[in-house]
Coordinates of C-alpha atoms in Angstrom, one line a residue:
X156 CA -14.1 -11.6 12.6
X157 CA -14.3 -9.1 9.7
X158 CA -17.2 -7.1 8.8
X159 CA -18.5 -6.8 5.5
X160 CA -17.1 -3.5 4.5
X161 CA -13.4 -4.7 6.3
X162 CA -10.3 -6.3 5.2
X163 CA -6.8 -7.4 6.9
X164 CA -3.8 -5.7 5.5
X165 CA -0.4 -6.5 6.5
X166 CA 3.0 -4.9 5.9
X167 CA 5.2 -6.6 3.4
X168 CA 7.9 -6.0 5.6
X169 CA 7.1 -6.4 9.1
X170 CA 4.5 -8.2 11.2
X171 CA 2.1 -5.4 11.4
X172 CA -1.2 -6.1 10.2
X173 CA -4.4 -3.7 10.4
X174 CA -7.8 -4.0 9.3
X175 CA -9.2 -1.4 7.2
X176 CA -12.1 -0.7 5.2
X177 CA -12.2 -2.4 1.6
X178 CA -12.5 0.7 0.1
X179 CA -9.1 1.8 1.7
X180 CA -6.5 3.2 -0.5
X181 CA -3.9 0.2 -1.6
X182 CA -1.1 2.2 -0.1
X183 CA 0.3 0.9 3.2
X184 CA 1.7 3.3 5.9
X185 CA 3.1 1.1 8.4
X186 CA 2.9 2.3 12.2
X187 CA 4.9 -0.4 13.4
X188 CA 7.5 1.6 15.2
X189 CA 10.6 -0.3 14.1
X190 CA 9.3 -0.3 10.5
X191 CA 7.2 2.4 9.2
X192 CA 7.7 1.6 5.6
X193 CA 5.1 2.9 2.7
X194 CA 4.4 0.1 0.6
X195 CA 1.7 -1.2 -2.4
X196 CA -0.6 -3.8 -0.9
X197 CA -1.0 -4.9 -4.8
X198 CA 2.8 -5.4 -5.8
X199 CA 3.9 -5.8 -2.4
X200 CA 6.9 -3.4 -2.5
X201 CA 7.9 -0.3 -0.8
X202 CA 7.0 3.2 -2.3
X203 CA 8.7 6.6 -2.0
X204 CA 7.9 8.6 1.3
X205 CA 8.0 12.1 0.3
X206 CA 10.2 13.9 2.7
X207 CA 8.8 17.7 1.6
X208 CA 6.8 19.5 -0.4
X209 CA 8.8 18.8 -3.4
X210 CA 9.0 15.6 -5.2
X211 CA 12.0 14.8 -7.5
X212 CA 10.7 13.1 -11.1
X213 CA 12.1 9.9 -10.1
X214 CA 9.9 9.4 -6.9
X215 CA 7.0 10.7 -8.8
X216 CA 7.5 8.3 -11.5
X217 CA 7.6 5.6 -9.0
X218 CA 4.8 6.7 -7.0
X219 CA 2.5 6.5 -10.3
X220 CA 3.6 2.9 -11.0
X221 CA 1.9 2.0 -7.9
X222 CA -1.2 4.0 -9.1
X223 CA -1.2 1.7 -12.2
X224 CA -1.2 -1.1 -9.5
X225 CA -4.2 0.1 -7.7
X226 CA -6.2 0.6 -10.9
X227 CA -5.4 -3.3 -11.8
X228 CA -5.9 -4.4 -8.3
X229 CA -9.6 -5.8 -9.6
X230 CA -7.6 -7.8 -12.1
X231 CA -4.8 -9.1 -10.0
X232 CA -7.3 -10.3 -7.2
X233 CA -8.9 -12.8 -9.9
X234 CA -5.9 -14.4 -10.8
X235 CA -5.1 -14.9 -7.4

Protein backbone atom coordinates (compact mmCIF):
# COMPACT_ATOMS: atom_id res chain seq x y z
CA UNK A 1 0.00 0.00 0.00
CA UNK A 2 3.04 2.22 0.66
CA UNK A 3 5.16 3.68 -1.93
CA UNK A 4 8.73 3.53 -1.92
CA UNK A 5 9.58 6.86 -0.68
CA UNK A 6 6.41 6.43 2.14
CA UNK A 7 6.12 5.29 5.68
CA UNK A 8 3.14 4.84 8.32
CA UNK A 9 3.54 6.98 11.44
CA UNK A 10 1.22 6.81 14.28
CA UNK A 11 0.77 8.88 17.35
CA UNK A 12 2.05 7.32 20.64
CA UNK A 13 -0.84 8.56 22.20
CA UNK A 14 -3.83 8.20 20.16
CA UNK A 15 -5.04 6.22 17.15
CA UNK A 16 -4.05 8.57 14.54
CA UNK A 17 -1.80 7.25 12.11
CA UNK A 18 -0.58 9.20 8.78
CA UNK A 19 1.74 8.23 6.09
CA UNK A 20 4.49 10.44 5.31
CA UNK A 21 7.47 10.54 3.27
CA UNK A 22 10.64 8.53 4.78
CA UNK A 23 12.46 11.46 4.70
CA UNK A 24 9.89 13.23 7.05
CA UNK A 25 11.15 14.84 10.13
CA UNK A 26 10.84 12.19 13.31
CA UNK A 27 8.75 14.76 15.06
CA UNK A 28 5.01 13.95 15.21
CA UNK A 29 2.24 16.69 15.20
CA UNK A 30 -0.81 14.93 15.85
CA UNK A 31 -4.06 16.38 14.07
CA UNK A 32 -6.25 14.06 15.79
CA UNK A 33 -8.67 16.60 17.26
CA UNK A 34 -8.95 15.20 20.71
CA UNK A 35 -5.13 14.67 20.87
CA UNK A 36 -2.86 16.95 19.08
CA UNK A 37 0.20 15.98 21.01
CA UNK A 38 3.97 16.59 19.64
CA UNK A 39 5.75 13.67 20.10
CA UNK A 40 9.36 11.71 18.93
CA UNK A 41 8.51 8.82 16.54
CA UNK A 42 12.07 7.42 17.84
CA UNK A 43 11.58 7.44 21.69
CA UNK A 44 7.96 7.55 21.51
CA UNK A 45 7.34 10.35 24.00
CA UNK A 46 5.72 13.64 23.89
CA UNK A 47 7.95 16.86 23.21
CA UNK A 48 7.43 20.49 24.20
CA UNK A 49 4.93 22.55 22.05
CA UNK A 50 6.24 26.02 22.00
CA UNK A 51 3.46 28.26 22.99
CA UNK A 52 5.42 31.72 21.61
CA UNK A 53 8.31 33.01 20.34
CA UNK A 54 10.23 32.46 23.34
CA UNK A 55 11.42 29.24 24.59
CA UNK A 56 12.37 28.73 28.35
CA UNK A 57 15.94 26.58 28.74
CA UNK A 58 14.10 23.72 29.99
CA UNK A 59 11.87 23.13 26.82
CA UNK A 60 14.80 23.76 24.78
CA UNK A 61 16.86 21.33 26.58
CA UNK A 62 14.12 18.82 26.02
CA UNK A 63 13.49 19.61 22.55
CA UNK A 64 17.32 18.81 21.72
CA UNK A 65 17.15 15.38 23.39
CA UNK A 66 14.77 14.52 20.77
CA UNK A 67 17.27 15.84 18.22
CA UNK A 68 19.86 13.34 19.58
CA UNK A 69 17.00 10.84 18.93
CA UNK A 70 16.61 11.62 15.32
CA UNK A 71 20.35 11.64 14.68
CA UNK A 72 20.36 7.84 16.26
CA UNK A 73 17.20 6.89 14.56
CA UNK A 74 19.60 4.80 11.82
CA UNK A 75 20.86 3.01 14.86
CA UNK A 76 17.81 2.36 16.81
CA UNK A 77 15.95 0.93 13.56
CA UNK A 78 18.65 -1.96 13.46
CA UNK A 79 18.25 -3.08 16.69
CA UNK A 80 14.77 -3.25 16.28
Amino acid sequence: FLDEDERLDDCPFCTNAVIRNVNASYIFYCDHPECGKVSCLICRKACPKFEDDYATDELIAEMEKHFICAALADDKRELD
